[in-house]
């Protein structure tokens, strides 16, 4: 049993300090839980690890990320979009110039990575599964001291709003890539399985972005009264049900980004053929 | 008739241990029923706090097989009865006796929440609010103050020293209720950030998981409060908009009060809005 005590700041009118600590009951054990509480953090840690390993490998490949006119297609991997270096196979805008010689994915991945790292759902996921703070509810924290997100570096989690602004632009870019994928044989409109995959990718990334807690707050949640802001209230009301599924969209969009990259990679390398619908 | 093995924590501030009780299983019981049967037949001196037995008073909070729960709302049938059922007092609060803990920490924090501060009444002597504004805060009114969210929150459960600077999920719900009230004029954002430990919460959602009233504490109270703190301090766009807006109009009363609240000693915040004004006047 612990015997620490903490004296609270004395409220007005109280003559004696109130002891808030005292001796705790129950045994000094990490947890009394008897269920398989470790299963969820293990599954989360495994899922995130698989994505991180794959995305890192894919980002450093600097090849097979674009299926271009030679195959009558226009598919750009979401891990490389927008492609901003001059050495890109498909250049969005040569912002980085010819001096950028490493993979163009490295230049852009920092932004979606920042959005996901500071995302309220992913914070829960990795604080539990990797940092053990706590590993599960009513299971002891893995660390002796705890200051939460009040100090550097974790105070930077407050930059989620900034990454949301950039993430919204990236969601738009992915939708543009999906529209650009409707390319036909002679420059007209056409559609292949890759187009469908890119469209689903754009939708899932958009759903993940607009269901974000920061988005919900900015669109209307920050208001004290909805009554005088009818449009913002309408937007908040529509985003709120999506926000309830933010975790689902986080996982689906994460998985689909990797799957889209893998599909384009396999088509670009000539390992599989992209079936044409029209 | 099969037999249930219950392991109840018996003891006080001087020490304690789990003691085993064997009772016949009965259909349709909740954990509190079995604890009462043990108290009536085998352990007359067993201390257990309870009141309504309907999940509305928030008295019978304990840890059943390690999970913070209301004993009156935990059916025996949902527990693995082939193993002993462990019942311990709430871990975060000091023990008084057996399953009863001293939850005064919560009452002390409650005194430090600056209360509702409405504007002057309208000329016809009334206040007016609209349904869409009431709906949002309605969820927070369901809180029964069982303090299970406070118990499970690792910020104070595993780090006793944080109790001096952390309000806890129950009071973030209270803050959210006030911050989203259409008639309230207090601005508690900086107070939350600087004194109430909002930044200590790392949103692992255990409070939401254990809430018997199914209040979405993290998504609907804590995260909106964190976002409000970001509005006040970290958002570059909000900062620019505030700067432009301030050129056009004088500083809103509630923003002026915020700085007074943050610089006011906690001891003077018990009376909230009024005291903040006095402190500002003194300064």
XYZ file of C-alpha atoms in Angstrom:
561
model
C 0.000 0.000 0.000
C 1.209 3.484 -0.706
C 1.156 6.062 2.014
C 1.756 9.231 0.067
C -0.316 12.265 0.802
C -0.874 15.488 -1.057
C -2.207 18.611 0.568
C -4.556 20.588 -1.600
C -4.477 24.325 -1.947
C -6.789 25.500 0.791
C -10.184 26.632 -0.421
C -11.609 29.845 0.961
C -13.345 29.356 4.299
C -11.518 26.151 5.256
C -9.385 26.429 8.381
C -7.567 23.132 8.170
C -5.820 21.726 5.125
C -7.616 18.836 3.506
C -5.518 15.745 2.973
C -6.249 14.414 -0.464
C -3.889 11.451 -0.403
C -3.875 8.766 2.253
C -3.433 5.025 2.237
C -4.942 3.229 -0.693
C -6.844 -0.019 -0.457
C -6.355 -3.168 -2.493
C -3.155 -5.054 -3.216
C -0.084 -3.453 -4.795
C -0.393 -5.286 -8.063
C -0.063 -4.106 -11.632
C -3.663 -5.081 -12.246
C -6.419 -7.306 -10.894
C -7.949 -7.761 -14.316
C -8.492 -11.374 -15.266
C -9.489 -10.893 -18.902
C -7.073 -10.768 -21.848
C -6.498 -7.007 -21.569
C -3.190 -7.275 -23.451
C -4.871 -8.465 -26.638
C -6.046 -5.040 -27.858
C -2.737 -3.175 -27.377
C -0.934 -6.116 -28.980
C -3.224 -6.039 -32.024
C -2.910 -2.245 -32.311
C 0.877 -2.344 -31.985
C 1.094 -5.082 -34.622
C -1.174 -3.239 -37.076
C 0.749 0.011 -36.735
C 4.091 -1.780 -36.998
C 3.106 -3.518 -40.242
C 2.069 -0.197 -41.790
C 5.169 1.675 -40.614
C 7.513 -1.018 -41.937
C 5.730 -1.195 -45.306
C 5.405 2.608 -45.727
C 9.071 3.149 -44.843
C 10.176 0.504 -47.334
C 7.868 1.876 -50.049
C 8.904 5.499 -49.445
C 12.578 4.677 -49.952
C 12.047 2.617 -53.115
C 11.846 5.680 -55.386
C 10.537 3.456 -58.183
C 7.297 1.869 -59.410
C 5.104 4.533 -57.828
C 3.538 5.757 -61.081
C 1.667 3.976 -63.857
C 1.782 6.407 -66.759
C 0.787 6.917 -70.403
C 2.929 4.032 -71.590
C 0.312 1.769 -70.020
C -2.552 4.164 -70.887
C -3.042 4.841 -67.222
C -2.474 7.731 -64.833
C -2.048 6.221 -61.380
C 0.134 7.919 -58.763
C 0.774 6.229 -55.432
C -0.700 8.187 -52.480
C 2.617 7.756 -50.656
C 4.276 9.899 -53.363
C 1.503 12.432 -53.926
C 1.888 15.332 -54.493
C 5.145 14.582 -56.257
C 7.094 17.826 -55.874
C 10.657 16.961 -56.941
C 11.998 17.418 -60.442
C 13.035 13.768 -60.528
C 9.406 12.627 -60.126
C 7.927 10.284 -62.704
C 4.795 12.417 -62.536
C 5.548 15.982 -61.467
C 2.833 17.915 -59.647
C 5.012 20.984 -59.503
C 8.825 20.975 -59.358
C 8.952 22.841 -56.067
C 12.031 20.977 -54.876
C 14.148 21.347 -58.038
C 16.823 19.017 -59.363
C 18.915 19.098 -56.170
C 16.423 16.725 -54.501
C 17.921 13.368 -55.391
C 16.365 11.029 -52.830
C 12.857 9.619 -52.986
C 10.228 12.362 -53.490
C 7.976 10.545 -50.997
C 10.257 11.651 -48.154
C 9.448 15.313 -48.869
C 5.678 14.926 -48.534
C 5.112 12.043 -46.128
C 5.995 14.215 -43.152
C 2.628 15.993 -43.429
C 0.234 13.008 -43.381
C 2.555 11.447 -40.814
C 2.212 14.558 -38.642
C -1.572 14.475 -38.985
C -1.728 10.848 -37.881
C 0.870 11.175 -35.135
C -1.024 14.024 -33.500
C -4.497 12.588 -34.232
C -6.589 12.081 -31.107
C -7.321 8.465 -32.028
C -3.747 7.484 -32.862
C -2.554 9.123 -29.671
C -4.737 6.723 -27.713
C -3.519 3.837 -29.870
C 0.201 4.374 -29.459
C 0.132 5.682 -25.907
C -1.514 2.419 -24.936
C 0.221 -0.045 -27.201
C 3.758 1.330 -27.398
C 4.219 3.649 -24.437
C 2.166 1.685 -21.913
C 0.665 4.815 -20.465
C -1.513 2.959 -19.572
C -1.377 -0.333 -21.508
C -5.091 -0.854 -20.779
C -7.702 0.531 -18.413
C -6.981 -0.234 -14.751
C -3.576 -1.664 -15.661
C -0.642 0.162 -14.081
C 1.215 2.794 -16.058
C 4.584 1.561 -17.307
C 6.330 4.734 -16.115
C 7.160 6.069 -12.684
C 6.452 9.709 -13.416
C 3.942 11.285 -15.733
C 3.470 14.800 -17.068
C 1.181 14.006 -19.982
C 1.200 16.448 -22.851
C 2.325 19.423 -20.812
C 6.022 19.400 -21.722
C 8.253 19.071 -24.766
C 8.042 16.986 -26.895
C 4.458 15.887 -26.215
C 3.213 19.469 -25.938
C 3.653 19.480 -29.726
C 0.513 17.314 -29.909
C -1.285 20.649 -29.779
C -0.082 21.213 -33.342
C -2.739 18.762 -34.543
C -4.800 21.725 -35.735
C -1.956 22.830 -38.017
C -1.599 19.329 -39.456
C -5.350 19.204 -39.947
C -5.183 22.295 -42.165
C -2.458 20.625 -44.265
C -4.237 17.245 -44.120
C -7.344 18.820 -45.653
C -5.210 19.990 -48.592
C -3.723 16.500 -48.931
C -7.183 14.941 -48.956
C -8.059 17.292 -51.830
C -4.883 16.273 -53.670
C -5.767 12.584 -53.312
C -9.207 13.252 -54.718
C -7.566 15.066 -57.642
C -5.348 12.004 -58.203
C -8.450 9.812 -58.247
C -10.108 12.058 -60.846
C -6.899 12.101 -62.907
C -6.958 8.295 -62.901
C -10.034 8.329 -65.169
C -7.788 8.334 -68.206
C -8.738 6.617 -71.426
C -6.634 5.039 -74.200
C -6.408 8.175 -76.343
C -6.606 10.853 -73.705
C -10.357 10.469 -73.179
C -12.168 9.103 -70.156
C -11.498 5.540 -69.061
C -11.551 3.460 -65.928
C -9.554 0.549 -64.640
C -9.426 -1.314 -61.357
C -6.675 1.099 -60.274
C -9.070 4.035 -60.805
C -11.561 2.415 -58.462
C -8.863 1.765 -55.881
C -7.691 5.387 -56.060
C -11.281 6.629 -55.757
C -11.838 4.556 -52.604
C -8.528 5.895 -51.302
C -9.653 9.500 -51.877
C -12.988 8.881 -50.174
C -11.461 7.129 -47.156
C -8.803 9.818 -46.683
C -11.473 12.511 -46.946
C -13.680 10.718 -44.414
C -10.739 10.347 -42.033
C -9.900 14.045 -42.405
C -13.382 15.501 -42.049
C -14.289 13.205 -39.153
C -11.288 14.605 -37.255
C -12.002 16.144 -33.848
C -10.303 19.390 -34.876
C -12.530 19.628 -37.941
C -15.635 19.047 -35.823
C -14.494 21.755 -33.435
C -13.651 24.297 -36.137
C -16.855 23.766 -38.062
C -19.078 24.460 -35.089
C -17.996 22.784 -31.864
C -16.112 25.853 -30.694
C -19.322 27.908 -30.528
C -21.014 28.515 -27.223
C -24.356 28.934 -28.901
C -25.469 27.328 -32.152
C -28.606 29.383 -32.464
C -27.034 32.363 -34.178
C -24.800 30.247 -36.456
C -27.198 28.058 -38.391
C -24.766 26.912 -41.131
C -22.028 26.019 -38.684
C -24.550 24.193 -36.527
C -25.675 22.208 -39.574
C -22.072 21.323 -40.401
C -21.310 20.317 -36.795
C -24.466 18.220 -36.700
C -23.430 16.358 -39.861
C -19.798 15.865 -38.833
C -20.646 14.553 -35.349
C -21.931 11.132 -36.531
C -18.819 10.774 -38.711
C -16.624 11.716 -35.772
C -18.011 8.741 -33.839
C -16.395 6.490 -36.470
C -13.076 8.341 -36.578
C -11.181 5.261 -35.372
C -12.729 3.132 -38.125
C -11.826 5.699 -40.797
C -8.314 5.978 -39.339
C -7.688 2.250 -39.775
C -9.481 1.870 -43.103
C -7.681 4.824 -44.684
C -4.331 3.664 -43.302
C -4.792 0.171 -44.687
C -6.102 1.446 -48.017
C -3.209 3.859 -48.570
C -0.789 0.947 -48.209
C -2.947 -1.293 -50.398
C -3.219 1.402 -53.106
C 0.537 1.864 -53.112
C 1.063 -1.885 -53.305
C -1.393 -2.259 -56.201
C 0.202 0.576 -58.219
C 3.638 -0.802 -57.415
C 2.720 -4.248 -58.714
C 1.120 -2.843 -61.884
C 4.069 -0.498 -62.530
C 6.541 -3.345 -62.067
C 4.561 -5.454 -64.531
C 3.787 -8.159 -61.974
C 0.032 -7.873 -62.421
C -2.234 -6.502 -65.150
C -4.684 -3.698 -64.355
C -8.101 -4.787 -65.701
C -9.872 -2.137 -67.771
C -13.597 -1.504 -67.235
C -14.011 0.906 -70.178
C -26.805 -25.673 -6.567
C -23.382 -24.415 -7.649
C -21.193 -22.328 -5.416
C -19.560 -18.956 -6.125
C -16.207 -17.980 -4.651
C -15.983 -14.265 -3.816
C -12.697 -12.644 -2.810
C -13.431 -9.382 -1.010
C -10.835 -6.868 0.145
C -11.016 -6.572 3.939
C -8.987 -3.974 5.761
C -8.409 -0.308 6.408
C -5.570 2.216 6.372
C -3.507 -0.076 8.577
C -3.491 -2.917 6.059
C -5.699 -5.549 4.576
C -6.002 -8.627 2.421
C -8.462 -10.531 0.245
C -10.744 -12.868 2.141
C -12.596 -15.658 0.480
C -16.313 -16.268 0.889
C -18.300 -19.131 -0.613
C -21.952 -18.518 -1.364
C -24.535 -20.493 -3.322
C -25.226 -19.131 -6.795
C -28.651 -17.620 -7.337
C -30.215 -16.657 -10.626
C -30.598 -13.003 -11.627
C -28.265 -11.487 -9.060
C -25.917 -8.548 -9.438
C -22.584 -8.309 -7.608
C -24.040 -6.034 -4.937
C -26.708 -8.659 -4.120
C -24.013 -11.245 -3.443
C -21.982 -8.789 -1.367
C -25.114 -8.077 0.677
C -25.700 -11.792 1.179
C -22.148 -12.186 2.441
C -22.673 -9.218 4.749
C -25.926 -10.716 6.053
C -24.695 -14.287 6.545
C -20.905 -14.384 6.923
C -19.359 -10.946 7.496
C -21.627 -8.622 9.447
C -18.867 -6.037 9.787
C -18.205 -5.770 6.044
C -18.230 -2.108 4.987
C -19.827 -1.408 1.617
C -21.347 1.851 0.415
C -24.605 1.620 -1.510
C -27.884 3.401 -1.842
C -30.246 3.059 -4.805
C -29.279 -0.333 -6.296
C -30.422 1.049 -9.636
C -27.288 2.630 -11.094
C -28.393 6.155 -10.338
C -26.784 7.142 -7.047
C -23.178 6.282 -7.922
C -22.421 4.915 -4.450
C -21.385 1.288 -5.007
C -18.332 1.922 -7.187
C -15.659 -0.764 -6.805
C -13.284 -2.850 -8.888
C -14.821 -6.133 -9.954
C -12.189 -8.517 -11.308
C -9.964 -5.465 -11.662
C -12.404 -3.364 -13.685
C -13.940 -0.217 -12.175
C -17.688 -0.796 -12.156
C -20.892 -0.160 -10.258
C -21.572 -3.311 -8.244
C -25.317 -2.847 -8.636
C -25.071 -2.781 -12.429
C -22.749 -5.773 -12.826
C -24.633 -8.996 -13.370
C -23.090 -12.114 -11.882
C -24.045 -13.984 -15.055
C -21.613 -11.898 -17.118
C -18.655 -12.854 -14.896
C -16.608 -16.069 -15.184
C -18.144 -17.887 -12.213
C -15.839 -20.883 -12.543
C -13.111 -18.657 -11.083
C -13.096 -16.598 -7.857
C -14.629 -13.122 -8.324
C -12.380 -10.409 -6.928
C -13.850 -7.230 -5.469
C -11.511 -4.451 -4.385
C -12.094 -0.832 -3.358
C -11.434 1.952 -5.877
C -7.674 2.154 -6.204
C -7.313 5.906 -6.699
C -8.850 7.024 -3.411
C -7.720 6.397 0.165
C -9.377 3.472 1.865
C -11.705 3.963 4.826
C -12.760 0.369 5.453
C -13.129 -2.721 3.252
C -14.831 -1.577 0.040
C -15.436 2.002 1.162
C -13.094 4.760 0.027
C -12.733 8.434 0.885
C -13.710 10.357 -2.252
C -13.272 13.856 -0.777
C -10.636 14.614 -3.390
C -13.485 15.060 -5.841
C -15.408 17.418 -3.611
C -12.297 19.578 -3.184
C -11.803 19.784 -6.945
C -15.498 20.605 -7.395
C -15.050 23.714 -5.255
C -12.479 25.000 -7.725
C -14.679 24.946 -10.787
C -15.723 28.541 -11.502
C -19.505 28.295 -11.505
C -22.105 29.283 -14.058
C -22.007 33.041 -14.655
C -24.995 34.253 -16.661
C -25.204 37.709 -18.249
C -27.771 40.278 -17.003
C -31.372 39.284 -17.673
C -33.093 40.473 -20.814
C -35.353 43.557 -20.559
C -38.422 41.378 -19.978
C -36.676 39.750 -17.007
C -36.036 36.399 -18.652
C -33.237 34.322 -20.126
C -33.720 32.641 -23.494
C -32.016 29.485 -24.693
C -32.666 27.324 -27.731
C -33.139 23.592 -27.995
C -30.074 22.942 -30.173
C -27.884 24.536 -27.502
C -29.490 22.534 -24.712
C -29.168 19.224 -26.566
C -25.398 19.301 -26.699
C -24.889 19.665 -22.944
C -27.696 17.266 -22.018
C -25.351 14.286 -22.121
C -23.176 15.795 -19.401
C -26.147 16.115 -17.053
C -26.387 12.328 -16.885
C -23.281 12.157 -14.664
C -24.120 10.386 -11.371
C -20.748 11.178 -9.768
C -19.790 7.567 -9.204
C -16.176 8.700 -9.748
C -15.301 5.564 -11.695
C -13.769 7.805 -14.367
C -11.610 9.451 -11.729
C -10.676 6.021 -10.392
C -9.594 4.590 -13.738
C -7.717 7.687 -14.926
C -4.061 6.690 -14.815
C -2.975 10.318 -14.338
C -3.981 10.097 -10.674
C -4.479 6.349 -10.294
C -0.800 5.630 -10.901
C 0.673 9.028 -9.980
C -0.608 10.242 -6.631
C 1.464 13.419 -6.895
C -0.692 14.620 -9.793
C -3.769 14.977 -7.583
C -2.614 18.461 -6.605
C -2.737 19.688 -10.211
C -5.259 17.600 -12.074
C -9.034 17.946 -12.007
C -9.837 14.602 -13.648
C -12.426 13.440 -16.194
C -15.490 14.018 -14.029
C -14.611 17.684 -13.706
C -13.657 18.075 -17.336
C -17.239 17.001 -17.987
C -18.392 19.744 -15.620
C -16.114 22.298 -17.311
C -17.404 21.255 -20.742
C -20.985 21.593 -19.548
C -20.284 25.158 -18.470
C -18.110 26.092 -21.450
C -20.852 24.947 -23.834
C -23.634 26.658 -21.933
C -25.149 29.321 -24.208
C -25.651 31.773 -21.352
C -22.385 31.374 -19.491
C -19.947 34.287 -19.670
C -16.945 32.796 -17.879
C -13.968 31.747 -19.969
C -12.225 28.841 -18.267
C -9.843 27.860 -21.070
C -6.645 29.199 -19.595
C -7.630 27.998 -16.155
C -8.069 24.507 -17.592
C -4.710 24.613 -19.290
C -2.694 26.231 -16.526
C -4.264 24.932 -13.323
C -6.616 22.052 -13.955
C -4.172 19.823 -15.809
C -6.051 19.501 -19.088
C -2.725 18.835 -20.818
C -2.062 15.902 -18.477
C -4.844 13.894 -20.080
C -3.464 11.776 -22.903
C -6.942 10.790 -24.128
C -6.586 7.042 -23.706
C -10.355 6.938 -23.201
C -10.520 4.732 -20.113
C -12.926 7.226 -18.537
C -15.293 6.724 -21.450
C -14.939 2.939 -21.238
C -15.962 2.726 -17.586
C -18.703 5.374 -17.507
C -21.927 3.581 -16.450
C -23.983 6.410 -17.951
C -22.186 5.995 -21.286
C -21.173 9.636 -21.440
C -18.633 10.125 -24.228
C -16.299 11.868 -21.827
C -13.257 11.969 -24.088
C -14.864 12.759 -27.431
C -17.523 15.185 -26.248
C -15.953 16.843 -23.212
C -12.161 16.491 -22.950
C -11.214 16.805 -26.617
C -13.515 19.825 -27.177
C -11.890 21.430 -24.128
C -8.429 20.654 -25.487
C -9.475 22.192 -28.783
C -10.712 25.272 -26.956
C -7.326 25.536 -25.227
C -5.714 25.306 -28.675
C -8.006 28.130 -29.850
C -6.746 30.259 -26.987
C -3.055 29.482 -27.276
C -1.693 27.366 -30.110
C -3.661 27.997 -33.300
C -1.870 30.474 -35.619
C -4.999 31.203 -37.651
C -7.105 31.813 -34.540
C -4.328 34.098 -33.251
C -4.397 36.215 -36.419
C -8.206 36.354 -36.436
C -8.195 37.415 -32.774
C -5.671 40.156 -33.496
C -7.760 41.514 -36.374
C -10.992 41.236 -34.422
C -9.524 43.084 -31.441
C -8.742 46.087 -33.593
C -12.404 46.393 -34.421
C -13.965 45.831 -31.029
C -12.937 46.014 -27.396
C -11.727 42.843 -25.617
C -14.777 40.713 -24.759
C -15.610 40.599 -21.095
C -15.046 36.846 -20.851
C -11.565 37.052 -22.370
C -10.660 39.787 -19.934
C -11.832 37.577 -17.110
C -9.732 34.647 -18.300
C -6.470 36.301 -17.408
C -7.857 37.191 -14.006
C -8.894 33.593 -13.375
C -5.523 32.203 -14.312
C -3.644 34.579 -12.089
C -6.011 34.119 -9.171
C -4.847 31.658 -6.497
C -6.864 28.438 -6.539
C -8.021 29.155 -3.029
C -9.895 32.204 -4.270
C -11.495 30.424 -7.179
C -13.986 28.583 -5.007
C -16.456 31.383 -5.547
C -15.552 31.514 -9.214
C -16.692 34.365 -11.334
C -17.235 36.859 -8.534
C -13.869 36.237 -6.948
C -12.106 36.446 -10.275
C -13.579 39.886 -10.716
C -12.447 40.900 -7.236
C -8.954 39.596 -7.895
C -8.800 41.604 -11.090
C -9.982 44.686 -9.278
C -7.287 44.159 -6.628
C -4.635 43.839 -9.337
